[in-house]
Amino acid sequence: MAATDDHTFSTRFRIPKRMWDAYGQVTEQQGTNRTADLVDHVRAYIKDHGDAEALAQLEASERELAERRARKGGRPRRTADPA
């Protein structure tokens, strides 16, 4: 995929299955999911460590996500489970 494509995509990385499963359980307990948590982590990492170009790419990506969610009705609100 070219760097200029305006699409979200699936990526692959290696992680122990038990670690991935535990991560899924923990994110569910926190009222989110692995995808949302990973995107939030990547966003924060870029904000903390990115140069001007990376920050501009993040801004463009945020606009793309907002437009996509507006067309699809948006991502459901997060609900914190008090338990």
XYZ file of C-alpha atoms in Angstrom, residues 11-54:
44
model
C -1.406 -5.076 9.656
C 0.293 -8.128 11.054
C 2.806 -8.418 13.833
C 4.043 -11.267 15.950
C 2.984 -11.582 19.591
C 2.574 -14.632 21.824
C -1.019 -15.905 21.636
C -1.430 -15.952 25.418
C -0.254 -12.335 25.628
C -2.711 -11.300 22.874
C -5.549 -13.121 24.652
C -4.663 -11.527 28.011
C -4.537 -8.104 26.326
C -8.013 -8.701 24.921
C -9.343 -9.652 28.355
C -7.798 -6.595 30.005
C -9.066 -4.166 27.378
C -12.576 -5.630 27.677
C -12.418 -5.170 31.456
C -11.514 -1.537 30.822
C -14.531 -1.061 28.530
C -12.635 -0.923 25.249
C -11.008 -3.329 22.809
C -7.539 -4.045 21.476
C -8.026 -2.045 18.287
C -9.193 1.125 20.032
C -6.449 0.801 22.648
C -3.730 0.297 20.036
C -4.941 3.261 17.975
C -4.979 5.404 21.129
C -1.430 4.263 21.946
C -0.163 5.031 18.434
C -1.848 8.447 18.517
C -0.247 9.303 21.876
C 3.167 8.042 20.760
C 3.084 10.219 17.643
C 2.017 13.245 19.707
C 4.837 12.653 22.186
C 7.636 11.797 19.776
C 6.630 12.840 16.267
C 8.259 15.544 14.208
C 6.280 18.126 12.234
C 5.704 15.708 9.342
C 4.441 12.923 11.611
